[in-house]
Short mmCIF file of C-alpha atoms in Angstrom, two decimals:
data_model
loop_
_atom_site.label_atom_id
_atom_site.label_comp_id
_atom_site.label_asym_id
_atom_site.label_seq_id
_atom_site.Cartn_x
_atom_site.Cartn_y
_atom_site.Cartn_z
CA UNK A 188 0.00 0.00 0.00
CA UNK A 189 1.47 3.59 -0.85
CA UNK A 190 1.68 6.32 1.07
CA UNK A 191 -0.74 7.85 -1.51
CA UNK A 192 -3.53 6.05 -0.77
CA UNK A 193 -2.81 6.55 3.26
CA UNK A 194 -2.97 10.64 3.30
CA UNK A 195 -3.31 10.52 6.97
CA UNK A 196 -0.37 8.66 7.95
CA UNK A 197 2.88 10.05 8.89
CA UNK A 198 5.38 9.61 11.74
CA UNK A 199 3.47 9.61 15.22
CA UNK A 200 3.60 12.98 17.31
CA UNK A 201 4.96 12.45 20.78
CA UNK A 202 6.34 15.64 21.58
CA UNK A 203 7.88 14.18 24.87
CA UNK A 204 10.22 11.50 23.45
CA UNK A 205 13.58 9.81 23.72
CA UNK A 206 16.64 10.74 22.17
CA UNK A 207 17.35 8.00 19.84
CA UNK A 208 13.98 6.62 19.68
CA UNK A 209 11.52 6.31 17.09
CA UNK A 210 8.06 5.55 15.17
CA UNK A 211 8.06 5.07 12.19
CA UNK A 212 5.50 5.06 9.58
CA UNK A 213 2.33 2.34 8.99
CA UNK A 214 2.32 0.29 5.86
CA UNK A 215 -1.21 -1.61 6.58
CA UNK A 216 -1.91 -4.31 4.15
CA UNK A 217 -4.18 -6.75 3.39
CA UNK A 218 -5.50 -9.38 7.05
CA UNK A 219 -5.37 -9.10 10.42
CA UNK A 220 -2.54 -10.29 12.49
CA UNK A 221 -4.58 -10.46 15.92
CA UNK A 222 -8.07 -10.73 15.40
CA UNK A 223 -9.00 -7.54 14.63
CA UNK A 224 -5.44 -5.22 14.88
CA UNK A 225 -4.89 -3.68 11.74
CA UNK A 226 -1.59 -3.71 12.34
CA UNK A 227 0.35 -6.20 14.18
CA UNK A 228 1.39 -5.24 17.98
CA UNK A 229 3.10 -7.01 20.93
CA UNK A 230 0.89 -7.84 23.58
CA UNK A 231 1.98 -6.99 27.32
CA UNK A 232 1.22 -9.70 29.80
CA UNK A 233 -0.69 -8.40 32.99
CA UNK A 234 1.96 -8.62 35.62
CA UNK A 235 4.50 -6.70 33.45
CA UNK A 236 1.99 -4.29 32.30
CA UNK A 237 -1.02 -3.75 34.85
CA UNK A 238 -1.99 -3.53 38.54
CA UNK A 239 -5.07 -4.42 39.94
CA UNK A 240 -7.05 -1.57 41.06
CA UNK A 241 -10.22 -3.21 43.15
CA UNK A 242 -12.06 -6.43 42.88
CA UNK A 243 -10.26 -8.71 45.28
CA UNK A 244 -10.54 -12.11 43.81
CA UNK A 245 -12.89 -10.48 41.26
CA UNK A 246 -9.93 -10.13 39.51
CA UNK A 247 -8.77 -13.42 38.02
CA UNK A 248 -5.26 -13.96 35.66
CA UNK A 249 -5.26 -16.66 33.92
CA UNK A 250 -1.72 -18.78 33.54
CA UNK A 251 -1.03 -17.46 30.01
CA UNK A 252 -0.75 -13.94 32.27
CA UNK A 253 -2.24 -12.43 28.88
CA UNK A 254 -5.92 -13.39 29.90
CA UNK A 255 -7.98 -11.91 32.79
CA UNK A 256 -11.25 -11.93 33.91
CA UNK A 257 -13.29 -9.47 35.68
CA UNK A 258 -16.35 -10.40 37.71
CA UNK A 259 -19.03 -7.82 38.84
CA UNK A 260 -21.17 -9.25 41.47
CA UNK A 261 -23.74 -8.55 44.38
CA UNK A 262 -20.23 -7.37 46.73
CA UNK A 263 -18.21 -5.51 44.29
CA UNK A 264 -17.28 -4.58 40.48
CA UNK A 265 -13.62 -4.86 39.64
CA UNK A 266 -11.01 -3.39 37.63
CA UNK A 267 -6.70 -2.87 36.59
CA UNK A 268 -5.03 -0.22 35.37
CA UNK A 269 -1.66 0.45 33.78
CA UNK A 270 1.39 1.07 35.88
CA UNK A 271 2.20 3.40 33.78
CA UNK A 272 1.07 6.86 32.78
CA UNK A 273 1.40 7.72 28.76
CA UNK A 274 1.61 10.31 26.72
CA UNK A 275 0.07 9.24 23.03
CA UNK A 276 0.04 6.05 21.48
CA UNK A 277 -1.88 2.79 20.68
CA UNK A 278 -3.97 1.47 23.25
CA UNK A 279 -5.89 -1.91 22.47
CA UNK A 280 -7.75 -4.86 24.29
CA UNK A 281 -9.76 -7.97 22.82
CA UNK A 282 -12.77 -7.88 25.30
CA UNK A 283 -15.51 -10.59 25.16
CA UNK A 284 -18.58 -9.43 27.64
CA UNK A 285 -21.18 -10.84 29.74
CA UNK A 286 -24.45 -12.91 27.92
CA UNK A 287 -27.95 -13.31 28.83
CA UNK A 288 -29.27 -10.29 31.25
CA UNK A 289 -27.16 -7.47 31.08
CA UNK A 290 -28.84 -4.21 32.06
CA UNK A 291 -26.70 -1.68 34.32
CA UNK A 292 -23.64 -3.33 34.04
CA UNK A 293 -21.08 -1.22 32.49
CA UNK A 294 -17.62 -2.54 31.05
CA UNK A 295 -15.26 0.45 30.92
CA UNK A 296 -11.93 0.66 28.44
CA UNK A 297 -10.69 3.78 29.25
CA UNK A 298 -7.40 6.39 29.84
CA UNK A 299 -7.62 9.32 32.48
CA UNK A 300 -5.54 11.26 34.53
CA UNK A 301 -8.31 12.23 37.32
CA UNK A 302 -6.18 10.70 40.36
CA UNK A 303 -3.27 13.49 38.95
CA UNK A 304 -5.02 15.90 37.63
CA UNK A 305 -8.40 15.89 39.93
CA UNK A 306 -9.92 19.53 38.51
CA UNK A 307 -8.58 19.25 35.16
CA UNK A 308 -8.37 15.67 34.13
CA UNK A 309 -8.34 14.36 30.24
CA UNK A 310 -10.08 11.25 29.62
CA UNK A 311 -10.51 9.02 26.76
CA UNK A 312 -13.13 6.00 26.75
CA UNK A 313 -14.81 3.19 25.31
CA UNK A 314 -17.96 2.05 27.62
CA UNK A 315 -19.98 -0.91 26.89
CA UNK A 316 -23.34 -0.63 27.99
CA UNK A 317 -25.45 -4.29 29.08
CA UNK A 318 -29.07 -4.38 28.28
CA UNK A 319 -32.35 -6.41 28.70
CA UNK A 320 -32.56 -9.64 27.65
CA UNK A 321 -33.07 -9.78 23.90
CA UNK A 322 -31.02 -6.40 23.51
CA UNK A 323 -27.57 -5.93 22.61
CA UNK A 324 -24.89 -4.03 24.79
CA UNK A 325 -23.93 -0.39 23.01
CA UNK A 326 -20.74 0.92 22.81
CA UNK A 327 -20.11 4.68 23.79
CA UNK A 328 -17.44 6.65 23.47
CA UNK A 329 -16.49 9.72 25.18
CA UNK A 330 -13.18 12.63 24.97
CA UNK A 331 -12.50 14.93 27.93
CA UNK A 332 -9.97 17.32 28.08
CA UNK A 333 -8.34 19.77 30.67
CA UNK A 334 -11.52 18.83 32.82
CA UNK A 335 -13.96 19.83 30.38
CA UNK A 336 -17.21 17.84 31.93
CA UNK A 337 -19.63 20.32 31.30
CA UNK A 338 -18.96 19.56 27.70
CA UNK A 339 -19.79 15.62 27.10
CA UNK A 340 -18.41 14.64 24.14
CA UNK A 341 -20.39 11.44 23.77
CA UNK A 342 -21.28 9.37 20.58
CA UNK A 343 -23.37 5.87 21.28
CA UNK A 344 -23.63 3.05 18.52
CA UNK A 345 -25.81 -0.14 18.14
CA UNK A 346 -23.30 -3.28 17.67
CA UNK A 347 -23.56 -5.27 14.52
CA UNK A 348 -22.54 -8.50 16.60
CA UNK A 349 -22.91 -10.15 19.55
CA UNK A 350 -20.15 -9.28 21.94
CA UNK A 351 -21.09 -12.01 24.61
CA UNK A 352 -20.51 -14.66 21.78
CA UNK A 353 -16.92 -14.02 21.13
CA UNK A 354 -13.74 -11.87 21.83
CA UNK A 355 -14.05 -8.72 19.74
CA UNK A 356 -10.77 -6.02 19.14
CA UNK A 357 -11.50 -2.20 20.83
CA UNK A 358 -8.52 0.14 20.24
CA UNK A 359 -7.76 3.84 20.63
CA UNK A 360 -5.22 5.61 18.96
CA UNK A 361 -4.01 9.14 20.79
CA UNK A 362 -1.71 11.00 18.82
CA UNK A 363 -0.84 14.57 19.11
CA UNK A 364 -3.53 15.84 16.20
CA UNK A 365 -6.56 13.45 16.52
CA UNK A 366 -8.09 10.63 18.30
CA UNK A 367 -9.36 7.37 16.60
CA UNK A 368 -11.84 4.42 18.32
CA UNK A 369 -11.47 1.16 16.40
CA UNK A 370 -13.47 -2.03 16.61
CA UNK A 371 -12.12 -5.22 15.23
CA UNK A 372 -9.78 -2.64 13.13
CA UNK A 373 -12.29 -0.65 11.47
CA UNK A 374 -12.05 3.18 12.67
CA UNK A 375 -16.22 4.02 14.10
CA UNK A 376 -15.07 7.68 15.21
CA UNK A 377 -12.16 10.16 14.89
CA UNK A 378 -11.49 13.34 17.20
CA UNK A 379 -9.56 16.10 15.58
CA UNK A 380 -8.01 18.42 17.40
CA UNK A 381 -9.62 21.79 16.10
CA UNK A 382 -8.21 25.64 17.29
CA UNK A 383 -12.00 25.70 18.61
CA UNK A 384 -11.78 23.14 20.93
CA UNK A 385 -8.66 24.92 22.50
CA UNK A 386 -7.27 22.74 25.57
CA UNK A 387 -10.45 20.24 25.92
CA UNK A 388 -8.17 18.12 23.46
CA UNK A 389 -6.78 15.54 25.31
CA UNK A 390 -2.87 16.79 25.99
CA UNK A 391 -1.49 15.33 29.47
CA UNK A 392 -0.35 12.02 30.45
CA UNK A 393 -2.50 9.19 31.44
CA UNK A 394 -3.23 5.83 32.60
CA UNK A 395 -5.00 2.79 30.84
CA UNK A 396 -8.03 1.30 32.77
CA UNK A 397 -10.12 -1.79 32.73
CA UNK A 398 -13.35 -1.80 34.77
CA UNK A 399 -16.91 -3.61 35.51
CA UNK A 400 -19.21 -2.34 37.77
CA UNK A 401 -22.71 -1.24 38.78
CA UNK A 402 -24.23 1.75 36.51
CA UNK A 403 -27.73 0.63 37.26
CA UNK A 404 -28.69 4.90 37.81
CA UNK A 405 -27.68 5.27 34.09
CA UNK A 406 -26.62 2.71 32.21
CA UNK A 407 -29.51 1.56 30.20
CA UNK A 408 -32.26 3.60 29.31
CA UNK A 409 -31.21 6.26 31.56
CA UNK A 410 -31.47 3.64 35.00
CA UNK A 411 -34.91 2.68 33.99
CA UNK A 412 -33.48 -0.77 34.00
CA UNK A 413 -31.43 -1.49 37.22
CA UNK A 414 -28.63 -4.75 37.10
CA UNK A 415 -30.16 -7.84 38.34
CA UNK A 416 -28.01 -9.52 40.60
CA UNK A 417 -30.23 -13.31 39.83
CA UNK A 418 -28.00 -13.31 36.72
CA UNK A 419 -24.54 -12.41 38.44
CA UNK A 420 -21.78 -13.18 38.38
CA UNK A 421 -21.04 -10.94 35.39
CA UNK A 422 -17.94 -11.56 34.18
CA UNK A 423 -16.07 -9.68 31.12
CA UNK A 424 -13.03 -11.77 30.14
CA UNK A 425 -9.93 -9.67 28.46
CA UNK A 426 -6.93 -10.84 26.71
CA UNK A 427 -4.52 -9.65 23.67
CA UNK A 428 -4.10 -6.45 26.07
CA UNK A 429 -1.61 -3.12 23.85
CA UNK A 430 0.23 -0.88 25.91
CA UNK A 431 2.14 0.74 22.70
CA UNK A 432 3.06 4.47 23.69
CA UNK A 433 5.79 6.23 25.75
CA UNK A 434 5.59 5.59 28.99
CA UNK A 435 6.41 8.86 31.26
CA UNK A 436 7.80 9.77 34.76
CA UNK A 437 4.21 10.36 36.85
CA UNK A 438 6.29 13.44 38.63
CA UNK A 439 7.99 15.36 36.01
CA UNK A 440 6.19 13.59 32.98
CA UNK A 441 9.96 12.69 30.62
CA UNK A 442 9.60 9.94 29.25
CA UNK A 443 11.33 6.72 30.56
CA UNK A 444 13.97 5.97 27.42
CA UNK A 445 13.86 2.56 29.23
CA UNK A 446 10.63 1.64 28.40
CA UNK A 447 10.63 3.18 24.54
CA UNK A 448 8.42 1.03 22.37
CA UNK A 449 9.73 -0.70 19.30
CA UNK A 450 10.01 0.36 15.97
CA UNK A 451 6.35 -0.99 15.71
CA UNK A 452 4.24 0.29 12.42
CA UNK A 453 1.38 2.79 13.24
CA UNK A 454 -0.85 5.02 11.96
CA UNK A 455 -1.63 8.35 12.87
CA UNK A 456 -4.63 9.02 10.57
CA UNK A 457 -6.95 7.24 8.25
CA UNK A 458 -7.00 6.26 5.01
CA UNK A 459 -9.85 6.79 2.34
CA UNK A 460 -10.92 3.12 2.26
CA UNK A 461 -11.02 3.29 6.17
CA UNK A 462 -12.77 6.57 6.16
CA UNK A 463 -15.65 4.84 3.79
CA UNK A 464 -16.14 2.00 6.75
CA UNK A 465 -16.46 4.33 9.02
CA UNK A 466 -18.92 6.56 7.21
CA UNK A 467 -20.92 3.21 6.04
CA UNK A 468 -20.93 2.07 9.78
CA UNK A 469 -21.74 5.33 11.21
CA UNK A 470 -24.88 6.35 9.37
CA UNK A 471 -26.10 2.53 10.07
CA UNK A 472 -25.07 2.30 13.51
CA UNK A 473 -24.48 5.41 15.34
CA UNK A 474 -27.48 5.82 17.62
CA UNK A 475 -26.63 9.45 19.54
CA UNK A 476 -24.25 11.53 18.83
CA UNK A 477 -23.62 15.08 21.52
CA UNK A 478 -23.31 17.42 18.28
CA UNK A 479 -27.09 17.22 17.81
CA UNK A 480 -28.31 17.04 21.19
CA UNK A 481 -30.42 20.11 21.70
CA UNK A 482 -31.97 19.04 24.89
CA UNK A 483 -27.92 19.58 26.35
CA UNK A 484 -26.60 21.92 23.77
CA UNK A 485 -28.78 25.18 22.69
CA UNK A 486 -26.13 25.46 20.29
CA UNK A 487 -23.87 22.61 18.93
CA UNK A 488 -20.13 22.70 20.95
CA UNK A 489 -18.29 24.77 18.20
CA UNK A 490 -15.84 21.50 16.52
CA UNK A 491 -19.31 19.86 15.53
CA UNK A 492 -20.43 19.91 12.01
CA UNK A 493 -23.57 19.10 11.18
CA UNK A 494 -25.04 17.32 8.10
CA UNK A 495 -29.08 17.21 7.75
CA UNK A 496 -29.00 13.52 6.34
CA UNK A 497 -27.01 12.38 10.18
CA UNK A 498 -29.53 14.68 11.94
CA UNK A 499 -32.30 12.50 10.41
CA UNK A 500 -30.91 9.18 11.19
CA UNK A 501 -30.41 10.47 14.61
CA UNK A 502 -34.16 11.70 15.40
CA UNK A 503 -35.37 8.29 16.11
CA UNK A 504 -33.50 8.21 18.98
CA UNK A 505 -34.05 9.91 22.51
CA UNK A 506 -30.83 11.78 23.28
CA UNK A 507 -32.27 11.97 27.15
CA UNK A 508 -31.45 8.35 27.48
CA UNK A 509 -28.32 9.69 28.84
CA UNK A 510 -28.22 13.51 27.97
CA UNK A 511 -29.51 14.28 31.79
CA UNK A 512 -27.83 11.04 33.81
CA UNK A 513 -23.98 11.93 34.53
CA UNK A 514 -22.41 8.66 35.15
CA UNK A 515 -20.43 7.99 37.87
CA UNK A 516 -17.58 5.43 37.96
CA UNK A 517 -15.67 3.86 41.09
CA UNK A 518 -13.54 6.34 42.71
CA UNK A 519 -9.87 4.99 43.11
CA UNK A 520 -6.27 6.41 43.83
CA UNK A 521 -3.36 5.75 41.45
CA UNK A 522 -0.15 6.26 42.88
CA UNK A 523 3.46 5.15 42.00
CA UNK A 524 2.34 1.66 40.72
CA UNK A 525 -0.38 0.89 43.46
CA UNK A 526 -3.91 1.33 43.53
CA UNK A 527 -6.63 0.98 46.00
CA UNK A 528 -10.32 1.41 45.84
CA UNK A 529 -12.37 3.96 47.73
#
C-alpha cells in the first residue's frame, strides 16, 4: 500500500520523546494479524503491564498472564489499570462481555488522569453498555480534556454482533492531532483536534483502565433498568491487552527511554478506504451523537459539524437516554504503581 492512498499517515507525534527513539510510519496491508489489529502489535502480559485496582478475587489472571477476567457481582465490580502513565500512542484490548441479562452493568476501556489531575483531568473512553434480555450491549465513546465535563463529548452506537458470543478487538489511537476508536480494526469515530476546541483536546499524560461495575442509575435507558443480581456473576473476560506508547515519569512527565516502544508500524490518521467504513458504519449504527443534542446543547459545541442527512438518522433516537444522567464510575487512587479502591 502507498503512502498515496494513506494521506493521513505520517510519523506519530509524541512531543515528549527519547533521544534515539523512534516511530516510524504504517504500511497496513491486506489481514489481520490479531483478530481484529490492523496492524500487528506485541501484547503486554498483565503482571508486566497492569496492577489491579479493586475487585479482590474479582480479579482473576489466567496462567497465560495475557488473559484476565473481571467479575461484577452482588459485593463488588472490579477493575486494573496500567502502571504506567502515557503520553500518546496505541492502546488496544480484545474484550468478550457478559451474555444473557445485562442491564446496568457497564464494562469500561478507558485512559484518564483524574487521580493526577483531579480539577482538570483528560479522559478518553470506550464504555460498553449491558441491556435487557433480547437487547444488545452499546458501545459509547467519550473525549475529555483539561476537565472539560460540562462539555460531554459522547457518541453511542448499536453493535452489529454479539459481543457475549466471542472476543471482539476495541482500540484507541491518541496522537498529538486526533483521536481514533477502532473495533475489530475498522475506525467508528475520529477526534480532531480543532483551534475551537482549545485545551479540551486531550494533551497530558494518562493511565490505561479496565473496569466492571454497577451503573444501574444510568446505564440503560437512563437507569430505567437497574442490574439484576439473579444473573450475576457478570464476568467480562480480556486478553490480547496493547500498551504501545511512551511511557512517562508520573512526577515530572519525561519519558522513561527505558521503556521506549519498538520500531512498531502505526498510523496516525486514516486512510480513504477506512474513512468509507467508518462513514458506512456510522450512518447505520451510530445511535446518539452530543453534536445534535439540543436538549444539552442550545447550540452545537463549536468542533461539531452538522449534516441534515445524520440529523435525520439520529431523530429516532431519545438523546435523554443519557443527555440528563452523569455517570459515575468507582472512585480509586493511582499512585506510583499501586492502587486501592475507595
Amino acid at each position: 500500500m502507498t503512502t498515496d492512498s494513506h494521506p493521513g499517515r505520517a510519523l506519530l507525534p509524541l512531543f515528549l520523546l527519547c533521544v534515539h527513539a523512534t516511530v516510524v510510519l504504517a504500511s497496513v496491508g491486506g489481514g489481520h494479524d490479531r483478530g481484529g489489529l490492523p496492524f500487528p502489535l506485541p501484547v503486554t502480559p498483565f503482571d508486566e503491564g497492569y496492577t489491579q485496582i479493586f475487585g479482590d478475587d474479582n480479579l482473576v489472571v489466567h496462567r497465560d498472564g495475557r488473559t484476565v477476567h473481571l467479575t461484577l457481582d452482588e459485593r463488588t465490580g472490579s477493575g486494573f489499570a496500567s502502571q504506567d502513565l502515557y503520553l500518546h500512542g496505541f492502546f488496544s484490548a480484545s474484550i468478550k462481555l457478559p451474555s444473557d441479562y445485562s442491564a446496568g452493568v457497564v464494562v469500561a476501556f478507558y485512559m484518564s488522569n483524574g487521580d493526577v489531575y483531579e480539577k482538570n483531568h483528560d479522559e478518553i473512553d470506550f464504555e460498553f453498555l449491558g441491556n435487557i434480555r433480547g437487547k444488545q450491549w452499546r458501545i459509547q465513546t467519550n473525549v475529555y480534556g483539561n476537565g472539560s465535563t460540562n462539555v460531554g463529548r459522547e457518541e453511542r452506537f448499536g453493535l452489529w454482533f454479539d459481543p457475549s458470543e466471542d472476543f471482539h478487538q476495541y482500540s484507541i489511537l491518541w496522537t498529538e492531532s486526533n483521536i481514533i476508536f477502532y473495533v475489530d480494526g475498522v475506525p467508528i469515530r475520529e477526534v480532531e483536534r480543532t483551534e475551537s476546541m482549545g485545551s479540551q483536546f486531550p494533551s497530558k499524560p494518562m493511565t490505561v483502565y479496565v473496569t466492571i461495575w454497577d451503573g444501574s442509575d444510568w446505564a440503560t435507558n437512563g437507569g430505567k433498568y437497574k442490574v439484576n443480581y439473579k444473573y450475576a456473576p457478570y464476568v467480562a473476560e480480556f486478553s490480547d491487552l496493547i500498551l504501545h506508547g511512551y511511557a512517562v515519569n508520573p512526577v515530572d512527565h519525561f519519558a522513561n527511554c527505558d521503556n521506549a516502544p519498538a520500531r512498531e508500524l502505526v498510523p496516525t490518521g486514516i486512510s480513504r478506504r477506512e474513512r468509507a467504513k467508518m462513514e458506512s458504519l456510522r450512518k447505520k449504527h451510530m445511535t446518539y451523537s452530543y453534536c445534535y443534542d439540543r436538549t444539552r446543547y442550545k447550540m452545537p459545541p463549536p468542533e461539531c459539524m452538522i449534516h441534515p442527512e445524520e440529523a435525520g438518522h439520529l431523530q429516532v433516537f431519545d438523546p435523554v437516554t443519557f443527555g440528563k444522567n452523569r455517570h459515575r464510575r468507582p472512585k480509586h487512587r493511582y499512585r506510583s504503581g499501586n492502587a486501592t479502591s475507595m
